[in-house]
Coordinates of C-alpha atoms and ligand atoms in Angstrom, one line a residue:
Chain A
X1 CA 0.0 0.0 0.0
X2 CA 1.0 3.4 -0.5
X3 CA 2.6 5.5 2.6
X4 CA -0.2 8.2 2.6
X5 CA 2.5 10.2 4.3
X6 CA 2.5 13.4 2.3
X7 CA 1.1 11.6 -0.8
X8 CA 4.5 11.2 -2.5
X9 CA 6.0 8.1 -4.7
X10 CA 9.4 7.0 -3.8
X11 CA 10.8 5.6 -6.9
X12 CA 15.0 3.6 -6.9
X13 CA 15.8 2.9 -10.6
X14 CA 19.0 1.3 -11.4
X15 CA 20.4 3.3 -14.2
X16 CA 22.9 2.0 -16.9
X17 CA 24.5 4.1 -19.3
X18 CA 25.9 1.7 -21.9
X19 CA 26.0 -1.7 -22.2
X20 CA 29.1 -2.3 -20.4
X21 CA 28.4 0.7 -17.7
X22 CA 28.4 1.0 -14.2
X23 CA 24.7 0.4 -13.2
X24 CA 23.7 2.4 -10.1
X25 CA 20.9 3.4 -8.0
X26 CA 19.1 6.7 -8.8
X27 CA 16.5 7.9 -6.0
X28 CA 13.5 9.7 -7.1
X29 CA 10.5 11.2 -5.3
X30 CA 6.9 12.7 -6.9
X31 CA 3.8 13.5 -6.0
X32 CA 1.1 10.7 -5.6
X33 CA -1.8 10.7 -8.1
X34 CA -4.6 8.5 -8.0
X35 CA -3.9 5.5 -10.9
X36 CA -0.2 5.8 -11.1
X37 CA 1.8 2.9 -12.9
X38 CA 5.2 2.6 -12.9
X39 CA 5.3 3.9 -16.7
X40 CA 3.1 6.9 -15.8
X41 CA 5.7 7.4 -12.9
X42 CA 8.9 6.8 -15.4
X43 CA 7.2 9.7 -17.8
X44 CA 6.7 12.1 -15.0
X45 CA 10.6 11.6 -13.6
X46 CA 11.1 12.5 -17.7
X47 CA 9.3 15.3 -17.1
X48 CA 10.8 16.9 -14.1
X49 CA 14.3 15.4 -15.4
X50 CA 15.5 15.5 -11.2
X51 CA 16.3 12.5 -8.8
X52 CA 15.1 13.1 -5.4
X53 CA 17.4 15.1 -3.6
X54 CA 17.2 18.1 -6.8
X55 CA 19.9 17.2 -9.0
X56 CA 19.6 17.2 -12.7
X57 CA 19.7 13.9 -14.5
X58 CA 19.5 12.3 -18.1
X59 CA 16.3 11.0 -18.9
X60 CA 15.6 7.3 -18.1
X61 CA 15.7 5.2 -21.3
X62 CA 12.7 2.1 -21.5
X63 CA 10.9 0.2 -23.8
X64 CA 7.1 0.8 -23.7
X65 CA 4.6 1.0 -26.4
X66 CA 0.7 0.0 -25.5
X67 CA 0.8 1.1 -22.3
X68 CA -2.2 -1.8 -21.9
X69 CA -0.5 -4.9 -21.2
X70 CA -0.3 -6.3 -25.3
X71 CA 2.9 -5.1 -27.0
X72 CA 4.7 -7.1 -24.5
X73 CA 7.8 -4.2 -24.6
X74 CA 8.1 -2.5 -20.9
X75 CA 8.8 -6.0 -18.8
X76 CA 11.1 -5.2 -16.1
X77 CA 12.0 -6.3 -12.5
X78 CA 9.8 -4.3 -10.0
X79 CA 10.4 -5.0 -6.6
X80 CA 12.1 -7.6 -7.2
X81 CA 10.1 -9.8 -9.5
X82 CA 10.1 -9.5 -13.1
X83 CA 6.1 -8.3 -14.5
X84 CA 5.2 -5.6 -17.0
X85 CA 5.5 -1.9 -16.1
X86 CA 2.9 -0.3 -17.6
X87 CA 0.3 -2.8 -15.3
X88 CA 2.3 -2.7 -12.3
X89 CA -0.2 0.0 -10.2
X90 CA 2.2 2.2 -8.0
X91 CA -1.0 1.7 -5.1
X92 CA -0.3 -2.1 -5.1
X93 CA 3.4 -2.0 -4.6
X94 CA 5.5 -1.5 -1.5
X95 CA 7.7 1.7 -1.2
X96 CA 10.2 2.8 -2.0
X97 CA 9.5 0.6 -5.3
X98 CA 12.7 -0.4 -6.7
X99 CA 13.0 -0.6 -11.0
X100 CA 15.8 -2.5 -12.3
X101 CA 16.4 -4.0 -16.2
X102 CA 15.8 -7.9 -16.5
X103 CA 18.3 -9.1 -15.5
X104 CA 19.5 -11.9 -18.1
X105 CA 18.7 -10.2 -21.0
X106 CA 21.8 -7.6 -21.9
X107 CA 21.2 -3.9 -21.1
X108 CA 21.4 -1.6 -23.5
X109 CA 20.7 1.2 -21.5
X110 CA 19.0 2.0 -18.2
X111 CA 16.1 -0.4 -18.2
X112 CA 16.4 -1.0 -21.7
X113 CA 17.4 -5.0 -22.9
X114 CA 18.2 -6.2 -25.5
X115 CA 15.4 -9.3 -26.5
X116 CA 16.7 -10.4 -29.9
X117 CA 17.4 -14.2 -27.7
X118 CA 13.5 -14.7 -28.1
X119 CA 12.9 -14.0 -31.6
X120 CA 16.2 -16.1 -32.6
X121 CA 14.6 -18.9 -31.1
X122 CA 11.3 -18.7 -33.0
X123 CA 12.8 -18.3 -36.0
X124 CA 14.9 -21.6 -35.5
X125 CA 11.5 -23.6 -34.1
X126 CA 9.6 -22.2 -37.6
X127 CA 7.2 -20.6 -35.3
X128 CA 5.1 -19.0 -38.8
X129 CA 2.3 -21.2 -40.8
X130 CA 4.3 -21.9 -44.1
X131 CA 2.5 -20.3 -47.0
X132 CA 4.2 -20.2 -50.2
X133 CA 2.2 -17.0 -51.2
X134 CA 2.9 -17.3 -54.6
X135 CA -0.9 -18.5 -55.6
X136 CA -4.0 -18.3 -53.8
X137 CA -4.7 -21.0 -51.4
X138 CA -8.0 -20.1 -50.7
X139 CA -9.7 -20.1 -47.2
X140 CA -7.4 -22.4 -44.7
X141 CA -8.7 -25.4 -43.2
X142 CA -11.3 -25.2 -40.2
X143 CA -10.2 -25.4 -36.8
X144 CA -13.0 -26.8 -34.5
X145 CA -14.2 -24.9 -31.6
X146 CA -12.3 -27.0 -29.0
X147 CA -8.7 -26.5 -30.6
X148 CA -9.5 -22.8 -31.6
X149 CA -10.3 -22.1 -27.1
X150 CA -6.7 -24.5 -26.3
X151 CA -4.8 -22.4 -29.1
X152 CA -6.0 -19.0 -28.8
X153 CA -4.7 -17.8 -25.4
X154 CA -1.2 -19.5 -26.4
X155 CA -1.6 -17.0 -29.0
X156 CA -1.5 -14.2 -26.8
X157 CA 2.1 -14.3 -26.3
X158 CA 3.6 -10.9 -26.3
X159 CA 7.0 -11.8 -26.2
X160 CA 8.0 -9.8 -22.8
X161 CA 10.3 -12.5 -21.9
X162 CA 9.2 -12.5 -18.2
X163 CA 9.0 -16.5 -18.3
X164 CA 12.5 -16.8 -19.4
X165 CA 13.5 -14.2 -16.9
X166 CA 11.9 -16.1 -14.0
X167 CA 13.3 -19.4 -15.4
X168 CA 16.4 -20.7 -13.1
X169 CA 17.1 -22.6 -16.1
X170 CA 17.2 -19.9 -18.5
X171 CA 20.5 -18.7 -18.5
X172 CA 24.1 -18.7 -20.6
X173 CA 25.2 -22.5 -18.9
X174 CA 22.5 -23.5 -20.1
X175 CA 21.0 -21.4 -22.9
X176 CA 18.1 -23.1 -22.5
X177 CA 15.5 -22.0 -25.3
X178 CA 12.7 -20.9 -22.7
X179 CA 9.1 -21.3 -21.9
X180 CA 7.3 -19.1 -24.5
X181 CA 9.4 -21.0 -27.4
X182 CA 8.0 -24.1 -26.8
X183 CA 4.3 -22.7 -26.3
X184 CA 4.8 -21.3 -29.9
X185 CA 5.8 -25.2 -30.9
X186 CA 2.8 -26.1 -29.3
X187 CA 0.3 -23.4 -31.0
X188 CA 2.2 -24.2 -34.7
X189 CA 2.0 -27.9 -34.3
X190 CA -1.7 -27.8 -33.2
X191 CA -2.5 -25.9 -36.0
X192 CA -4.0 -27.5 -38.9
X193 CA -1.3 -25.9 -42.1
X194 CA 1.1 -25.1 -39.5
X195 CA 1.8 -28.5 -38.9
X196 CA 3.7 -29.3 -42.0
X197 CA 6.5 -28.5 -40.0
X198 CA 6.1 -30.4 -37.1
X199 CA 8.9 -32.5 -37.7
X200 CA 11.5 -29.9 -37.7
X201 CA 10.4 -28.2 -34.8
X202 CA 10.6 -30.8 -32.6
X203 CA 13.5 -31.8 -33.7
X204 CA 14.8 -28.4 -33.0
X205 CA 13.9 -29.1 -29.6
X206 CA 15.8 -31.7 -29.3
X207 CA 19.2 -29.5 -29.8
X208 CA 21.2 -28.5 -27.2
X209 CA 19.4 -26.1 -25.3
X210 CA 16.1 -27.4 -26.0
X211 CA 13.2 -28.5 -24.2
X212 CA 14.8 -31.6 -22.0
X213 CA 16.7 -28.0 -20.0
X214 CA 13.4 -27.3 -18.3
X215 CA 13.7 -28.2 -15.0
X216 CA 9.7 -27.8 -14.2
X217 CA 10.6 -25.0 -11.7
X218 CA 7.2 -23.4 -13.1
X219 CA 8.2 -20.1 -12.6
X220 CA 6.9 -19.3 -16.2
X221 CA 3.4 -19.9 -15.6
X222 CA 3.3 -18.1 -12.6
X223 CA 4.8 -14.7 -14.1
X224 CA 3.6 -15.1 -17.4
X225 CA 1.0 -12.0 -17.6
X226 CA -1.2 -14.1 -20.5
X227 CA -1.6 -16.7 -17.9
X228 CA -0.7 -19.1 -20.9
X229 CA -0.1 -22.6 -19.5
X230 CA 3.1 -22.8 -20.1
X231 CA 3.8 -26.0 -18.0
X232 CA 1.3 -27.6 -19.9
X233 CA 2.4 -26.4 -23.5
X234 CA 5.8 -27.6 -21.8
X235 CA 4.9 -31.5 -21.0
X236 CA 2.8 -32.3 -24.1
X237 CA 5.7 -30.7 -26.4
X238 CA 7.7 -33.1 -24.7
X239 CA 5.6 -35.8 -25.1
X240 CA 5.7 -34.9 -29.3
X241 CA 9.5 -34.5 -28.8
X242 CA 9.9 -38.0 -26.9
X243 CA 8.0 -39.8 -29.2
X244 CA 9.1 -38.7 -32.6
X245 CA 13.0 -39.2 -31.1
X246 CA 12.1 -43.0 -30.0
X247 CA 10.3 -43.6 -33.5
X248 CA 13.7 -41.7 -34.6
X249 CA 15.6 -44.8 -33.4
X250 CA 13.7 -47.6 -35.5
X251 CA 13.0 -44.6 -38.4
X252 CA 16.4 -43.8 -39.1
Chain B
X1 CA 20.4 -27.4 -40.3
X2 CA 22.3 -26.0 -37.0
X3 CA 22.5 -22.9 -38.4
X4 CA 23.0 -21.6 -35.4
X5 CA 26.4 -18.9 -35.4
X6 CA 24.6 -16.1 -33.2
X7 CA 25.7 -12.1 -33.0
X8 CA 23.7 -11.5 -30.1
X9 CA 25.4 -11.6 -26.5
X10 CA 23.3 -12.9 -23.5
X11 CA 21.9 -16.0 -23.3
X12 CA 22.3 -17.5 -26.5
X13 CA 19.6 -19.1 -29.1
X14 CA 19.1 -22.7 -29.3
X15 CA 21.0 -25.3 -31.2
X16 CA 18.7 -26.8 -32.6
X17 CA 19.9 -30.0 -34.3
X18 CA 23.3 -30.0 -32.3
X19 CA 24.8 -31.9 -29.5
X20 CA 23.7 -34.5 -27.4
X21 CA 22.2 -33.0 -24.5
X22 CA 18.6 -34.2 -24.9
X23 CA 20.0 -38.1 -24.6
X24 CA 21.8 -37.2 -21.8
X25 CA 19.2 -35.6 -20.2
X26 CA 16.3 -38.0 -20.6
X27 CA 18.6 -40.6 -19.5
X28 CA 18.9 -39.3 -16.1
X29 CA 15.4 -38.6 -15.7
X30 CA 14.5 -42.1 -17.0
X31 CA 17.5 -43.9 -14.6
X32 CA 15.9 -42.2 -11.3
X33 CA 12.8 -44.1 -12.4
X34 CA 14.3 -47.7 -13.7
X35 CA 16.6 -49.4 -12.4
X36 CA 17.2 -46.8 -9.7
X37 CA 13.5 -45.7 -8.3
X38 CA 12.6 -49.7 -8.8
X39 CA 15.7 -50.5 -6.7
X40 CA 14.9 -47.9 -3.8
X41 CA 11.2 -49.4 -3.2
X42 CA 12.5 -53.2 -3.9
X43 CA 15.3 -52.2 -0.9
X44 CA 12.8 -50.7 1.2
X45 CA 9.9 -53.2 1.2
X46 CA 13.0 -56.1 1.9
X47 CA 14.4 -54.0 4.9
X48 CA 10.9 -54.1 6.2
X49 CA 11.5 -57.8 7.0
X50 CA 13.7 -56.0 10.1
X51 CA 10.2 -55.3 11.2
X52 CA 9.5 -59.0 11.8
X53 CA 12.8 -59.8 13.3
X54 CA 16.1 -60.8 12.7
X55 CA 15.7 -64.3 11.9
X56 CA 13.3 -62.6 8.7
X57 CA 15.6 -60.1 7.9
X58 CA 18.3 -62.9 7.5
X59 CA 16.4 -64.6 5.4
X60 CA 15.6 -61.5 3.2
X61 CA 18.9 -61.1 2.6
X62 CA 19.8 -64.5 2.1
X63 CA 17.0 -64.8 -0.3
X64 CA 18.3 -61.3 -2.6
X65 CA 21.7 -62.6 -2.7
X66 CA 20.9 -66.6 -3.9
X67 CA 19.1 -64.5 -7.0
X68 CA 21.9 -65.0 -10.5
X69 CA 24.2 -62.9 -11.5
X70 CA 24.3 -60.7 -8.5
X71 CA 27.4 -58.3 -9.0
X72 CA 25.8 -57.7 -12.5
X73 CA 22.9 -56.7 -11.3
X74 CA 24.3 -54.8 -8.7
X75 CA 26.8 -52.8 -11.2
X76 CA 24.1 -52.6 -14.0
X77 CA 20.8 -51.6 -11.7
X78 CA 22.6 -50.4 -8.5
X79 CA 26.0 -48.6 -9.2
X80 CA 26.4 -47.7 -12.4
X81 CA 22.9 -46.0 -12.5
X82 CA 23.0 -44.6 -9.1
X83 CA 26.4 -43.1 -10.0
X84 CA 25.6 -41.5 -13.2
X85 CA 22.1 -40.2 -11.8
X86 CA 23.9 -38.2 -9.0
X87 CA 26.9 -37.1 -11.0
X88 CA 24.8 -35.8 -13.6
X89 CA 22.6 -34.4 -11.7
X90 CA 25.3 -32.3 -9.8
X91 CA 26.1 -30.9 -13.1
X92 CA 22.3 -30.2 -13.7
X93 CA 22.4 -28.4 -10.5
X94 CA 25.6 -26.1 -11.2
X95 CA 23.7 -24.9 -14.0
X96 CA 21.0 -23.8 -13.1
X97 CA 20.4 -20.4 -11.6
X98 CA 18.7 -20.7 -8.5
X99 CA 16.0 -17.7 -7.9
X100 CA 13.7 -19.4 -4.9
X101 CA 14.8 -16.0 -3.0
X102 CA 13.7 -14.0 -5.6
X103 CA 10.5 -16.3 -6.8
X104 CA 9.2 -18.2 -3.8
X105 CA 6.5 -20.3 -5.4
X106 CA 6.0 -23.9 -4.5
X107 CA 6.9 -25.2 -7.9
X108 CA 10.5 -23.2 -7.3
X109 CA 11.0 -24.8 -3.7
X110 CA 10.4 -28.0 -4.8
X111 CA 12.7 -27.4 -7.7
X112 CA 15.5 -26.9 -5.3
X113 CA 14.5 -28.9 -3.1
X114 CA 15.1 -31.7 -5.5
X115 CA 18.8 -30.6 -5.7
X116 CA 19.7 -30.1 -1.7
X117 CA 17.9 -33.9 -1.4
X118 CA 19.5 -35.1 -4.2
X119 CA 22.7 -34.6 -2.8
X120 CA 22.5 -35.5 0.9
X121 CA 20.5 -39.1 -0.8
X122 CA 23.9 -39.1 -3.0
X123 CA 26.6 -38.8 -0.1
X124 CA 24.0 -41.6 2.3
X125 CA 23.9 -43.8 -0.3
X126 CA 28.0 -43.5 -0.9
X127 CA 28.3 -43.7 2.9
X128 CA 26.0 -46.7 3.4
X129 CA 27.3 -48.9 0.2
X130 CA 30.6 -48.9 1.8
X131 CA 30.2 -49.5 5.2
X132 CA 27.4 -52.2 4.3
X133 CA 28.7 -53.7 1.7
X134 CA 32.2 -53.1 1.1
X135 CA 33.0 -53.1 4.6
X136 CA 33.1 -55.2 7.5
X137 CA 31.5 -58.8 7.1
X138 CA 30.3 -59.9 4.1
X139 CA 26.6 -60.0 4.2
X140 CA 26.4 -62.0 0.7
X141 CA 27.9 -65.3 2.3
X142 CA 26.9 -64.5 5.9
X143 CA 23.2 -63.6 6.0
X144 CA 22.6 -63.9 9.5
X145 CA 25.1 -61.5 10.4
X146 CA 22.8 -59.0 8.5
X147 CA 20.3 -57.6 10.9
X148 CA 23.4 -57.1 13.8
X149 CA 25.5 -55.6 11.4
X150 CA 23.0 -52.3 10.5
X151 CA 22.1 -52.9 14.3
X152 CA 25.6 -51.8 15.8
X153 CA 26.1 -48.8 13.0
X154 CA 22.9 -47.6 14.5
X155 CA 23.8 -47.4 18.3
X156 CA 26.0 -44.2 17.1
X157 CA 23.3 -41.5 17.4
X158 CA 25.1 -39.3 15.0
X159 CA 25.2 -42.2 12.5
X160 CA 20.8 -42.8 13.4
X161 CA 20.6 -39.3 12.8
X162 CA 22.4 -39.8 9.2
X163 CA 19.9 -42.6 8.4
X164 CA 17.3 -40.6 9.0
X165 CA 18.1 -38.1 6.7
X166 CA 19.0 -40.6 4.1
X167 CA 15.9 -42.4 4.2
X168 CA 13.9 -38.8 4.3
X169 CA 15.8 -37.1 1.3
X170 CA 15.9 -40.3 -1.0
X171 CA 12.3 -41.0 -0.6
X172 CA 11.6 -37.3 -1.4
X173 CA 13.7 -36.9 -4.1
X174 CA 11.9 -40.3 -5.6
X175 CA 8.2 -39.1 -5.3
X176 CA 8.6 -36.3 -6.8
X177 CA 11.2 -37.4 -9.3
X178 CA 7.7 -39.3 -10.2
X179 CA 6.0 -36.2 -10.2
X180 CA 8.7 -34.8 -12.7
X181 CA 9.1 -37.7 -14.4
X182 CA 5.5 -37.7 -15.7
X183 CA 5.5 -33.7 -16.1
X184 CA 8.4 -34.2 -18.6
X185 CA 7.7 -37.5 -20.5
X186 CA 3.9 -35.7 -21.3
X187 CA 2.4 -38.6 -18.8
X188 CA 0.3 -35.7 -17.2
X189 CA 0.4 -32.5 -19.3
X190 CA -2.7 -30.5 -17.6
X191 CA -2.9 -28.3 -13.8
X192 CA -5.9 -31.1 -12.8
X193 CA -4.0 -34.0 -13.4
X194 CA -0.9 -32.4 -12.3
X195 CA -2.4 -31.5 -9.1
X196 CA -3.9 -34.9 -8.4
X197 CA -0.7 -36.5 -8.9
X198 CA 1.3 -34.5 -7.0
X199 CA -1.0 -35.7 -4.0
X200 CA -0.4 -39.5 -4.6
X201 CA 3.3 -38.4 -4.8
X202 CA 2.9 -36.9 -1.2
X203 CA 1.5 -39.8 -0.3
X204 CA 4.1 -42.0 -1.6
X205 CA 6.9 -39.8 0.0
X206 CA 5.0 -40.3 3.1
X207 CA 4.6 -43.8 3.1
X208 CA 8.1 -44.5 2.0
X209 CA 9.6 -42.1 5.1
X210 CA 6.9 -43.8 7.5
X211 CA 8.1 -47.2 6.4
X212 CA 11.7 -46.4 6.2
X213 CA 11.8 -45.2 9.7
X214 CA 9.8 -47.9 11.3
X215 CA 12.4 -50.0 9.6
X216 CA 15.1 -48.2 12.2
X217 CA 13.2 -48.0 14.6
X218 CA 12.9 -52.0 14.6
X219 CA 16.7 -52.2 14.3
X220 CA 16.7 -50.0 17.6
X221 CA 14.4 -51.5 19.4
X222 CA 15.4 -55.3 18.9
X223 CA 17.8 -56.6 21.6
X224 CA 21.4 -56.5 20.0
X225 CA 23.1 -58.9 18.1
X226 CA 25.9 -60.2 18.5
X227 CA 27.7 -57.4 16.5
X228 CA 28.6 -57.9 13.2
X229 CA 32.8 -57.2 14.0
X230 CA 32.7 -60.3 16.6
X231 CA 31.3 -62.5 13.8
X232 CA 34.2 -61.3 11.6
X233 CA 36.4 -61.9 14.3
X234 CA 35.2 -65.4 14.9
X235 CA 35.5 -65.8 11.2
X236 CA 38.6 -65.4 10.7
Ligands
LIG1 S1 8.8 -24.9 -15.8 FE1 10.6 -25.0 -17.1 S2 10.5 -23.3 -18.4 FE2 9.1 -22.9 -16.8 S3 10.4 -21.7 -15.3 FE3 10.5 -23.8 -14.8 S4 12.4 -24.6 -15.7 FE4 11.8 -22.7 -16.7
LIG2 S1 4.7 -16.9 -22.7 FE1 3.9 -15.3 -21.4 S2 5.7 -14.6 -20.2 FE2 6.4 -15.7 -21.9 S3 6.9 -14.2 -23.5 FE3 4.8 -15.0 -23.9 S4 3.5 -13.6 -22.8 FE4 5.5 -13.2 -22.0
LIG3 S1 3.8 -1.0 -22.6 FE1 3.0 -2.6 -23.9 S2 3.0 -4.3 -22.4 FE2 3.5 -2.6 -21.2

């Protein structure tokens, strides 16, 4: 809850000014105002360009776009726990609310990463319907009603990155592919053109860093601000990939 | 394929199609189950026999070791498993990046707890293989000597104590290494079935601690053998 002592915000972001700089604390104070979030609170700190005790600084750099919990841009570790800035309410977290950059993703600047890791990986699982788009193909096949509720919130992904940033096992020992990959396996192997490619992307997953990493921690679910079931997406995709690799043995 | 040179720093992209890490892996998730999690209940329902005396628990162990082959089976489904299990699993540990402080779910303390009782199940069992069976009198050829031999390591407290946590950690681990095992091999996939297994897993690391210590407390409560060194000595 917030101190109702003088109705102000106290605000530590840990500032960065390159990729290889010096992070350090930066204190910041500002008036309370009913439906703060921490983005509303990062633009007002822009605005008044002063930490808390009046000196001058640099404006904060961050990545935020929607500012309604969909582009998936402004994830970053609020009090400790990684969740996306824009819906973190300033009223729901304790004070003085501290801002940092995820931390296994490289920082570019301030609370700024760099995500480029994520979209890698989907490019190497195929995580696109294959269309050849040089004819018309006409309407796609029907999903059924069923398949269309399982796949659609797995859909939502917004690529934030907050379940491989909770992940113990995400990290460079183990450069373990991450949670939201292996949902996107899930949703293009469910899907009735999409899985052509079903093959390859489980055997993708089977490559060093792939699925066997997961270590059912299940932080991903709990962060994951789509509430996609991740675990789930997690076992059956490893059910696909255990079975195609023992059929591998007698196939090949 | 393995396409896979990457400009970015950080955590790197997957390999996909490279390296042998996924046999590896499923490997030590399938050896926790067979030979190794059908070894630990085979060994605790025969250490039960304690419960109905020595003269039973004699013949348990005279019974396991007439069975063929028995330094196969023992390197094949005992050692050689047991060995790779923990070793790999050490090096499953050292790479992961613990965040339970951080992320204090119930999935995350289980996670870790699976590494701390991992371990101290690891060192027992190295402990206990030697002094049982590399050490002192050989229980193969002298059954009988069985139940006073585990009797007389128990009188040290320090050593009970060690038992205890043995017995507690490797039937933990197991359960929910079961638990896992199922999560990861797409046995149960959804929260519901997840959730109902995890409670016949509870019950399973219960039963196995209840049984395991009812096993030492029958080695404790027996009058004592003649101990296991004076056999030896008469032996010899
Ligand atoms: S369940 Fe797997 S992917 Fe999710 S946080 Fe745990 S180890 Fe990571
Ligand atoms: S799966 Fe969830 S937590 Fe992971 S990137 Fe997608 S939306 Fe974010
Ligand atoms: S700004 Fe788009 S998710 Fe927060």
């Amino acid at each position: 809850m917030a101190t109702a002592t003088a109705k102000t915000v106290q605000i530590k972001i840990k500032r960065q000014d390159a990729p290889a700089g010096n992070p350090h604390w930066e204190e910041y104070e500002l008036p309370w105002r009913a439906g703060m979030n921490v983005i509303s609170s990062l633009m007002e700190i822009a605005a008044t360009g002063q930490t808390k005790d009046g000196h001058e600084t640099s404006a904060i750099t961050y990545d935020a776009n929607c500012l309604e919990e969909v582009c998936g841009s402004c994830a970053m570790v609020i009090n400790g726990k990684v969740r996306m800035a824009c819906s973190a309410l300033i009223d729901k977290l304790d004070q003085p609310i501290t801002v940092e950059p995820l931390k296994k993703f490289p920082v570019v600047r301030d609370l700024r990463v760099d995500r480029s890791v994520l979209f890698e990986n989907l490019k190497r699982v195929k995580a696109w319907v294959p269309l050849d788009g040089t004819y018309d193909l006409g309407e796609g096949p029907r999903q059924s009603m069923t398949l269309q509720e399982e796949l659609y919130p797995i859909s939502r992904c917004i690529s934030c990155c907050s379940c491989m940033e909770a992940c113990p096992q995400f990290n460079d020992d183990t450069n373990f592919v991450g949670a939201a990959t292996i949902a996107q396996v899930k949703l293009f192997n469910s899907h009735p053109t999409g899985e052509s490619l079903k093959r390859e992307r489980l055997d993708a997953l089977m490559g060093d860093g792939g699925i066997h990493e997961c270590g059912y921690a299940q932080n991903c679910v709990e962060v994951c601000p789509k509430e996609i079931q991740l675990t789930k997406a997690i076992s059956e995709v490893s059910r696909d990939v255990m079975v195609q690799a023992v059929g591998d043995l007698f196939r090949k | 394929m393995a396409a896979s040179e990457s400009t970015i720093s950080g955590v790197q992209p997957l390999r996909a199609g490279e390296g042998n890490s996924f046999l590896w892996r499923r490997l030590h998730s399938l050896s926790g189950i067979i030979p190794i999690g059908a070894f630990l209940l085979e060994h605790f329902l025969s250490n039960a026999a304690a419960i109905q005396g020595p003269a039973a628990y004699a013949e348990q162990v005279r019974f396991l070791n007439s069975l063929p082959l028995v330094p196969v089976l023992e390197f094949f489904g005992i050692y050689l498993p047991i060995t790779y299990h923990g070793l790999y699993g050490i090096y499953i540990w050292l790479r992961g990046k613990n965040n339970v402080t951080e992320y204090p779910w119930t999935g995350n303390w289980l996670y870790t707890s699976q590494r701390w009782t991992g371990i101290v199940a690891f060192l027992y069992m190295g402990y206990h293989v030697y002094t049982q069976r590399f050490s002192g009198i050989h229980l193969g050829t002298h059954p009988e000597a069985a139940f006073g031999k585990v009797q007389a390591e128990l009188l040290n407290p320090w050593i009970l104590a060690f038992y205890v946590a043995g017995i507690v950690a490797a039937s933990w681990h197991f359960a929910y290494g079961v638990w896992l095992f199922c999560a990861k091999w797409g046995i149960t996939t959804g929260q519901r079935a997840q959730k109902w297994l995890g409670y016949i897993c509870l019950l399973l690391a219960i039963a196995l601690i209840g049984g395991g210590l009812a096993t030492l407390a029958a080695f404790r409560s027996a009058p004592v053998q003649s101990p296991a060194s004076q056999v030896e000595t008469q032996l010899r």
